[in-house]
Short mmCIF file of C-alpha atoms in Angstrom, two decimals:
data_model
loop_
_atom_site.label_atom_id
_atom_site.label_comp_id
_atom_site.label_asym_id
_atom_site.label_seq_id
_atom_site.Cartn_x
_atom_site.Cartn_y
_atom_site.Cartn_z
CA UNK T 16 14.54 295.57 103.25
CA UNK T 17 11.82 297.33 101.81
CA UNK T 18 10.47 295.61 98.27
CA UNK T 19 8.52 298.72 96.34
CA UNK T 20 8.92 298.39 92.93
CA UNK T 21 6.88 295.57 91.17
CA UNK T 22 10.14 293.87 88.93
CA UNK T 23 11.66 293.61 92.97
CA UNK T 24 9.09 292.21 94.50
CA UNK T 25 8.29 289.39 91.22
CA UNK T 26 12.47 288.71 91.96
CA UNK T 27 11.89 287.99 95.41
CA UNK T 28 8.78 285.54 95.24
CA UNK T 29 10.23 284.00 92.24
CA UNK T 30 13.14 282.91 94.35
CA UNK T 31 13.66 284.46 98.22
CA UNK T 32 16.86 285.05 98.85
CA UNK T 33 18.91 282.63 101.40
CA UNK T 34 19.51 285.26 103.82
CA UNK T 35 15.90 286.16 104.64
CA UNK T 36 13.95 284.75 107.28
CA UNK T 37 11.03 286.95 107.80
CA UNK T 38 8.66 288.89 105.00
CA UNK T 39 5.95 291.65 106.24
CA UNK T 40 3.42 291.91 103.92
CA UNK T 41 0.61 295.08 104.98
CA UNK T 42 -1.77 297.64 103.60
CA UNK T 43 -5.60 298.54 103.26
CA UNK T 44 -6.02 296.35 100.33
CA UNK T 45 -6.65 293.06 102.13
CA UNK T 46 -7.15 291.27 99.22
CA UNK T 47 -3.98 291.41 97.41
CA UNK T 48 -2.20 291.08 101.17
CA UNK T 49 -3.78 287.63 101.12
CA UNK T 50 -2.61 286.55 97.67
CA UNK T 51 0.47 287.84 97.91
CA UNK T 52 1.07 285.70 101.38
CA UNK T 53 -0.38 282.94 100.42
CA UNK T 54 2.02 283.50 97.10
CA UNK T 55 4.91 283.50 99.01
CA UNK T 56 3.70 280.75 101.47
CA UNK T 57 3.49 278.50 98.22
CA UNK T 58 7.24 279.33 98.08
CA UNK T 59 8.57 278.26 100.87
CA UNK T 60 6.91 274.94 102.03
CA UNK T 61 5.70 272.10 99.32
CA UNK T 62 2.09 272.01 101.85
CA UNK T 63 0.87 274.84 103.51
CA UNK T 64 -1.95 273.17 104.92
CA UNK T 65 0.63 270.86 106.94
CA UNK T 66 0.19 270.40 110.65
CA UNK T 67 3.72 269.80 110.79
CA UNK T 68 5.45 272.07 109.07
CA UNK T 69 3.26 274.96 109.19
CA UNK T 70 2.10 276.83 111.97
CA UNK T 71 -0.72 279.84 112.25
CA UNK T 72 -1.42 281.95 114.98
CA UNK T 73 -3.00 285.56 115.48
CA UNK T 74 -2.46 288.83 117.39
CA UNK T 75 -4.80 287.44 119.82
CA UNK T 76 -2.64 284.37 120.74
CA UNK T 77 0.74 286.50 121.21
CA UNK T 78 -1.43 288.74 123.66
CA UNK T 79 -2.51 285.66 125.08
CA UNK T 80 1.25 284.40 125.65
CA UNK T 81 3.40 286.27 125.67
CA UNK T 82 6.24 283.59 124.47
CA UNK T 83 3.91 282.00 121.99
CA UNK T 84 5.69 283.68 118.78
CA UNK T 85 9.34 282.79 119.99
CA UNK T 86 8.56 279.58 120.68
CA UNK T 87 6.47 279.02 117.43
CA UNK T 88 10.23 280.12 115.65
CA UNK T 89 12.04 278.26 117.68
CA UNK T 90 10.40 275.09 117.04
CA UNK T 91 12.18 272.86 113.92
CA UNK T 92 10.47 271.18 111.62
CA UNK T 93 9.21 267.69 112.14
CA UNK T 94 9.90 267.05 108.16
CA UNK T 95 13.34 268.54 108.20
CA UNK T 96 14.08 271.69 105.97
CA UNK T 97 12.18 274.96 106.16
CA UNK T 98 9.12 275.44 108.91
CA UNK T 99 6.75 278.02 107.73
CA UNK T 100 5.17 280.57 110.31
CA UNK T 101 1.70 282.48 109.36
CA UNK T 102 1.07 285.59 111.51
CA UNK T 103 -2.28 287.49 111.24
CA UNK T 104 -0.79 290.65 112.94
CA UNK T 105 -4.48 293.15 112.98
CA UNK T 106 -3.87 294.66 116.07
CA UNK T 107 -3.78 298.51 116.78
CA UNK T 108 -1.85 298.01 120.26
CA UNK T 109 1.26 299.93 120.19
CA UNK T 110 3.20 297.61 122.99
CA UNK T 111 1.72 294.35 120.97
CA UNK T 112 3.03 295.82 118.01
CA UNK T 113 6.64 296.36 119.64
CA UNK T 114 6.62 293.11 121.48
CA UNK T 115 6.53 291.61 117.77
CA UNK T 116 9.11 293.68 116.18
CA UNK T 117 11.13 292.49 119.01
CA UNK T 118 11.08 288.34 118.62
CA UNK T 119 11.31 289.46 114.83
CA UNK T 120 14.33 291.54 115.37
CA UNK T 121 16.02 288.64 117.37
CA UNK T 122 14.79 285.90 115.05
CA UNK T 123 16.41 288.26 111.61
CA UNK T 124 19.65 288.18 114.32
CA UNK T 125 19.86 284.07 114.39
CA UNK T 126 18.43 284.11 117.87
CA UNK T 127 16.15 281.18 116.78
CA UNK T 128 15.61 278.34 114.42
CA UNK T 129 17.16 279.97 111.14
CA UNK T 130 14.81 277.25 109.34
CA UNK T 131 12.04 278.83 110.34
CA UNK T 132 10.69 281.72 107.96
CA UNK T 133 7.61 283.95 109.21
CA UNK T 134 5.30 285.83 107.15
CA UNK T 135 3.05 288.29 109.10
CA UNK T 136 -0.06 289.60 107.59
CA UNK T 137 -1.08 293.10 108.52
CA UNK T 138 -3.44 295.88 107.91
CA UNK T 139 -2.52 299.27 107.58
CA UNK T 140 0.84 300.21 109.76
CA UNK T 141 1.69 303.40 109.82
CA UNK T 142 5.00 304.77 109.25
CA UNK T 143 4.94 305.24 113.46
CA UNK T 144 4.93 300.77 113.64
CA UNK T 145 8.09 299.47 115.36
CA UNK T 146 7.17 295.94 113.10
CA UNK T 147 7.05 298.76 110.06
CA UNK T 148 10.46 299.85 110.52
CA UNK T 149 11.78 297.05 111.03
CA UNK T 150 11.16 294.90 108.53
CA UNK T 151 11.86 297.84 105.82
CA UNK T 152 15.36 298.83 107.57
CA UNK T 153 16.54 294.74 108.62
CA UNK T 154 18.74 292.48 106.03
CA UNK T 155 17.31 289.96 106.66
CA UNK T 156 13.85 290.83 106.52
CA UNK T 157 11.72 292.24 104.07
CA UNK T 158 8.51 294.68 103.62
CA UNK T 159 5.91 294.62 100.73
CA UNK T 160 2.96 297.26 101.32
CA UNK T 161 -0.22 296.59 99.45
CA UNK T 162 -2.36 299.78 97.80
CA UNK T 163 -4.96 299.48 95.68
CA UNK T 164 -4.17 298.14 92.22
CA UNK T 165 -3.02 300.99 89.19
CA UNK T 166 -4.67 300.09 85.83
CA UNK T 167 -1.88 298.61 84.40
CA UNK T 168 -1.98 296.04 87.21
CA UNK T 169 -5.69 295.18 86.97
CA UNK T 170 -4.83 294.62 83.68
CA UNK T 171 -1.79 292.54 83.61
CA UNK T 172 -3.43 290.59 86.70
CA UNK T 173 -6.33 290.29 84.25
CA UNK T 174 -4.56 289.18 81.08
CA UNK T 175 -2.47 286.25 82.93
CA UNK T 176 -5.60 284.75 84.55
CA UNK T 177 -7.11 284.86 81.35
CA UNK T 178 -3.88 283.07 79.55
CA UNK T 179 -4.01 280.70 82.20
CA UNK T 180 -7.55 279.09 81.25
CA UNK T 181 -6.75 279.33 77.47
CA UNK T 182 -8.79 283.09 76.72
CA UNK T 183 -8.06 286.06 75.67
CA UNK T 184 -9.59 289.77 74.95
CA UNK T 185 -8.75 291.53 72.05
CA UNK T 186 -6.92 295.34 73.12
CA UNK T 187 -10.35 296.97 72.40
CA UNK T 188 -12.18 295.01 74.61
CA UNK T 189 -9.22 294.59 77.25
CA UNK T 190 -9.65 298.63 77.53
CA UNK T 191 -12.58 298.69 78.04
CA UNK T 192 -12.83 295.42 80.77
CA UNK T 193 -9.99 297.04 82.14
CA UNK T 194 -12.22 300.81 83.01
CA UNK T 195 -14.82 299.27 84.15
CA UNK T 196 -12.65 296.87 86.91
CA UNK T 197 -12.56 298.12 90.41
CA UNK T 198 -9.14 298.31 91.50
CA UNK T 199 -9.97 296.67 95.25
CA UNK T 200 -7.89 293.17 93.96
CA UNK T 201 -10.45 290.81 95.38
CA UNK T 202 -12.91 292.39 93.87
CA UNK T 203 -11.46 292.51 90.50
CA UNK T 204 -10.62 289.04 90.52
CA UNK T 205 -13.85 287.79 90.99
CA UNK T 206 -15.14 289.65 87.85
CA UNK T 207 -12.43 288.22 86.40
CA UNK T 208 -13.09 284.99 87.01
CA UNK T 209 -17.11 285.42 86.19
CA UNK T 210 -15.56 286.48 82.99
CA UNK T 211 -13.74 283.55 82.27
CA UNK T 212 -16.79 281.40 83.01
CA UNK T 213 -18.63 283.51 80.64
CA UNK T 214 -16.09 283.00 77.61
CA UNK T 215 -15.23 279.42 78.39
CA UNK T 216 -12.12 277.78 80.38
CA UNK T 217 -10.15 276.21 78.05
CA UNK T 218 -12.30 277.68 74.62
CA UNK T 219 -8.70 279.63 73.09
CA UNK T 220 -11.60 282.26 72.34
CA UNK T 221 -10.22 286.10 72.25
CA UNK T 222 -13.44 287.91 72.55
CA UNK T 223 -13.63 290.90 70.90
CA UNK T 224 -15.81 293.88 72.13
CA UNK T 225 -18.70 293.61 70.31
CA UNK T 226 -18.79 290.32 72.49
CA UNK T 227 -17.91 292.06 75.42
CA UNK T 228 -20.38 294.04 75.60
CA UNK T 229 -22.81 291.32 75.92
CA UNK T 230 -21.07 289.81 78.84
CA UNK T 231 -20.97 293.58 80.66
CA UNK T 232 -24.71 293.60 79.97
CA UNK T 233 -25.64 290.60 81.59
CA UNK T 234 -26.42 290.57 84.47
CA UNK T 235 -25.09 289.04 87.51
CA UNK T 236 -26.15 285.60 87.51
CA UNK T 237 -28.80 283.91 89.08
CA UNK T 238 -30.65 284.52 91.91
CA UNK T 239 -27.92 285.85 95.11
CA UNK T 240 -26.78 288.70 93.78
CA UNK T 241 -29.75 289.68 93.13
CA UNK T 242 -30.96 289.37 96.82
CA UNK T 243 -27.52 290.51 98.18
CA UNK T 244 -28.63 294.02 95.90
CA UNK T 245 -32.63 293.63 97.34
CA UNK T 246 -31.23 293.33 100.81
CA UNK T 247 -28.30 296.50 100.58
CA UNK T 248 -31.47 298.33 98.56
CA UNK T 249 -34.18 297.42 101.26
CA UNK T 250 -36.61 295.43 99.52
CA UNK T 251 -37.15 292.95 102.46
CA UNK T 252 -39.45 290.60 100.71
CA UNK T 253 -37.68 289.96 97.17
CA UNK T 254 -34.00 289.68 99.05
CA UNK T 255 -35.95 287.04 101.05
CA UNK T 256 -37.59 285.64 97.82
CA UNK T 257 -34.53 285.75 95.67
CA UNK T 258 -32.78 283.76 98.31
CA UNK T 259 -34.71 281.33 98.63
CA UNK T 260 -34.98 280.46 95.01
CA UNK T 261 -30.99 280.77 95.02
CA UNK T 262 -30.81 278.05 97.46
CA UNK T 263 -33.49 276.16 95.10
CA UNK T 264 -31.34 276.13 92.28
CA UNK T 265 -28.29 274.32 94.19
CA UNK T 266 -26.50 277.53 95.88
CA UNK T 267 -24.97 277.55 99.71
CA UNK T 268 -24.60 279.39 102.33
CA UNK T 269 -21.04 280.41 101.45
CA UNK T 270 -22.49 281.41 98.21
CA UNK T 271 -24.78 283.96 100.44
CA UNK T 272 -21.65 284.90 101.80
CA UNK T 273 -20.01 285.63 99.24
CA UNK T 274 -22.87 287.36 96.77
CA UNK T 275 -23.59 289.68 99.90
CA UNK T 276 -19.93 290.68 100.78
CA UNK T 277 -19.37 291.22 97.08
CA UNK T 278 -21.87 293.64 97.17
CA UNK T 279 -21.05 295.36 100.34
CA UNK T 280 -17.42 295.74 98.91
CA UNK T 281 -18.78 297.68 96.05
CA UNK T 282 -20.98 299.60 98.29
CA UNK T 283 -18.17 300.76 99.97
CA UNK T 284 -16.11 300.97 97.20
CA UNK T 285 -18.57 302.98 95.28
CA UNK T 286 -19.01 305.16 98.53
CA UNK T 287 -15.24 306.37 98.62
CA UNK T 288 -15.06 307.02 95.10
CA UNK T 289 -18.17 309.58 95.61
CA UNK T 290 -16.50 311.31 98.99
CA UNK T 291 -13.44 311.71 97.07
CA UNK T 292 -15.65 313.86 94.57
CA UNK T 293 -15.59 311.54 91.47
CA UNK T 294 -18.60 312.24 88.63
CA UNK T 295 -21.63 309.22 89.92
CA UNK T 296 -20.32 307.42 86.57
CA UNK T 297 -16.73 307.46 86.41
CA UNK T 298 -17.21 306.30 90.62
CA UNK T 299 -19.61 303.35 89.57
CA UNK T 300 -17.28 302.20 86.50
CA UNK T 301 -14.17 302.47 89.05
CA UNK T 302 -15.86 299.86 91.42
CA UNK T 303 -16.94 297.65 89.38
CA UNK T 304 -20.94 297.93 89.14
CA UNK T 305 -22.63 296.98 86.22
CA UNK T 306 -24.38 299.80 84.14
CA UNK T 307 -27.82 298.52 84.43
CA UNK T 308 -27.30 298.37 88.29
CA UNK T 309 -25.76 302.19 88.74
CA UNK T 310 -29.21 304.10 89.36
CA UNK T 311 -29.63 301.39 92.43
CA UNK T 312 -25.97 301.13 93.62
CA UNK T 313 -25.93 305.34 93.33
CA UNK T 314 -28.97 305.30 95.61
CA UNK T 315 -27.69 302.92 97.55
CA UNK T 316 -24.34 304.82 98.58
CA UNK T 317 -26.46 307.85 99.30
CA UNK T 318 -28.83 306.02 101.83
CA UNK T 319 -25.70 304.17 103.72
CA UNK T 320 -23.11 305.93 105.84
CA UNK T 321 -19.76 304.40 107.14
CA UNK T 322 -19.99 304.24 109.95
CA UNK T 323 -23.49 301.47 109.72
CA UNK T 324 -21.69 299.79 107.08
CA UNK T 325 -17.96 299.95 109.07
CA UNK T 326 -20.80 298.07 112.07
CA UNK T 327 -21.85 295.59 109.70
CA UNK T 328 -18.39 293.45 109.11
CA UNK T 329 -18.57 291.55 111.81
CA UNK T 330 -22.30 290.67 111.15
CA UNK T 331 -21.02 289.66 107.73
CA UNK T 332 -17.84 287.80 109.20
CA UNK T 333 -19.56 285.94 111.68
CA UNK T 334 -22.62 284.71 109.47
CA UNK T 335 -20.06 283.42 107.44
CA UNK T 336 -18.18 281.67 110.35
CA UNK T 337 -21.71 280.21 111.36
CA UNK T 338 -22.36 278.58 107.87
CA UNK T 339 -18.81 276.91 107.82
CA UNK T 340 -19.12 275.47 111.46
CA UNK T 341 -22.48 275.25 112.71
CA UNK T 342 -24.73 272.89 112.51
CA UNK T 343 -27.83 275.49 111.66
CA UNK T 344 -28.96 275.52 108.07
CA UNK T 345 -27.07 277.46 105.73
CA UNK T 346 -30.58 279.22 104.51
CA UNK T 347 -31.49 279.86 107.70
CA UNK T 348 -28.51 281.92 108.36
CA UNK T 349 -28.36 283.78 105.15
CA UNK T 350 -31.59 284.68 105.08
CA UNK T 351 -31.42 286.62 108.85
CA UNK T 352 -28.30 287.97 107.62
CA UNK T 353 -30.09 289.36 104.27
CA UNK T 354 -33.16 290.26 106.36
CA UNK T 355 -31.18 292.31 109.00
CA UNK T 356 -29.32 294.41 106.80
CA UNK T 357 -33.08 295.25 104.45
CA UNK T 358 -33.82 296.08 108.24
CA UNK T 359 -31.16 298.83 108.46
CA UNK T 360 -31.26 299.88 104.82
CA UNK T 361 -34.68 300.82 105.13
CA UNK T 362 -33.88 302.70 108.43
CA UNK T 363 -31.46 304.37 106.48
CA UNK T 364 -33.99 306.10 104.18
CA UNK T 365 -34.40 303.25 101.45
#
């Protein structure tokens, strides 16, 4: 069953109905694909961090075993009740991606544990995906596809965050928060939440946008995303420098992480918007970058091609593995990261 319009999809997560046993959630917009599993995951077991109730596997370990995913919903809950399986499903293979559809197809039949309800993350599956057609043709089974975010979405996604720490914007100043939000939903959340820090959690302040404005004219704080901009921008020694004084004022590595895929994102972002022929402001408002950064970002997306930056994410991904799990220092593993992409910004021209 495939879930399209927005009151539909709020109706199913609100309360799935009894019948279904498997949800497909997919699209380029990785961000809201998260939330909205992890949404729906909330939904359907009390814990989804339980060992015993919940199990996660990937594309890799199906390829691996072939009977792992039919065996995973076959399995009954140690607790009793519902058993909650994750699937990452990233894979581009063709016969992976039909070997899937067909334990799914079975499972939606009441081949297997009718307890057990999957929900497979995906990328981008084309309207040729066997899992695709499945899940948006099958009773018992449902498909939610993930685009980026219209504005009335930033902005309703926007306004209930804000409710839910006690703040508010006045309309003015919700308009004009809400044109200068990128509509990539990870993104947009995390200047939402920067936001709320700004007004105060818990304050019942509406800020109007005379106050606004002084919030979009700060900059980003301290000193991280400052060196995540110094390293995209090529300044070798200040990323290094700004760093290094982020990690003296308290910050972590996942901090790095995060300041320097926050950037990249907009990079990227930023990037698109340009290709798709967008004026060099309406492209910087739509992703997000501040005014007093635009000259630098604009530069920036110039300098930087796709494919370097498409190379990068797994640099990016696997720093960030290294600072969760190894037992290097955080800083030491930032600051290579930070180092090697100044490296191939200034072979890139900057």
């Amino acid at each position: 069953m495939k879930l399209a319009k927005r009151a539909e999809i709020d109706a199913f997560f609100a309360k799935p109905p009894a019948n279904m046993v498997g949800v497909l959630v997919y699209g380029k917009d990785r961000s809201q694909v998260i939330e909205r599993c992890t949404a729906l995951a909330k939904r359907i077991v009390p814990d989804i961090t339980d060992p015993f109730n919940v199990s996660l596997i990937t594309d890799t370990d199906i390829e691996g075993d072939a009977g792992r995913l039919e065996g995973e919903l076959q399995s009954l809950s140690l607790m009793g009740g519902k058993r909650l399986v994750r699937l990452k499903f990233f894979s581009e293979k063709a016969a992976l991606d039909k070997a899937v559809a067909a334990s799914l197809k079975a499972h939606a039949a009441g081949d297997f544990n009718k307890d057990a309800f999957i929900i497979i993350e995906a990328g981008g599956l084309g309207s040729d995906s066997a899992l695709r057609r499945l899940a948006d043709a099958d009773k018992n089974l449902a498909s939610i596809a993930c685009y980026e975010d219209e504005t009335g979405d930033v902005v309703r996604m926007a306004r209930e965050a804000l409710a839910a720490d006690g703040v508010s914007l006045s309309s003015a100043a919700m308009d004009i928060f809400a044109q200068r939000l990128p509509k990539e939903r990870g993104i947009a959340r995390q200047e939402i939440e920067r936001l709320i820090l700004f007004i105060g959690p818990g304050s019942h302040k509406t800020l109007n946008e005379v106050e606004l404005q002084e919030f979009l004219g700060v900059e980003p704080e301290a000193s991280l995303f400052k060196a995540a901009s110094d390293a995209f921008g090529g300044r070798m020694k200040a990323a290094q420098a700004g760093l290094r004084r982020a990690f003296a004022e308290g910050e972590s590595g996942p901090d790095a992480m995060r300041a320097i895929s926050l950037q990249y994102n907009k990079l990227k972002l930023l990037k698109s918007m340009l290709e798709k022929g967008l004026g060099t402001k309406e492209a910087a408002r739509n992703a997000g970058v501040f005014w007093k950064d635009e000259d630098d970002m604009l530069r920036q997306a110039r300098a930087w091609n796709f494919s370097t930056l498409d190379a990068l994410a797994r640099d990016l991904i696997d720093a960030d593995k290294q600072c969760k799990s190894t037992g290097m220092p955080d800083l030491l593993i930032a600051e290579r990261l930070y180092l090697q992409i100044a490296g191939r910004a200034n072979r890139a021209g900057l």
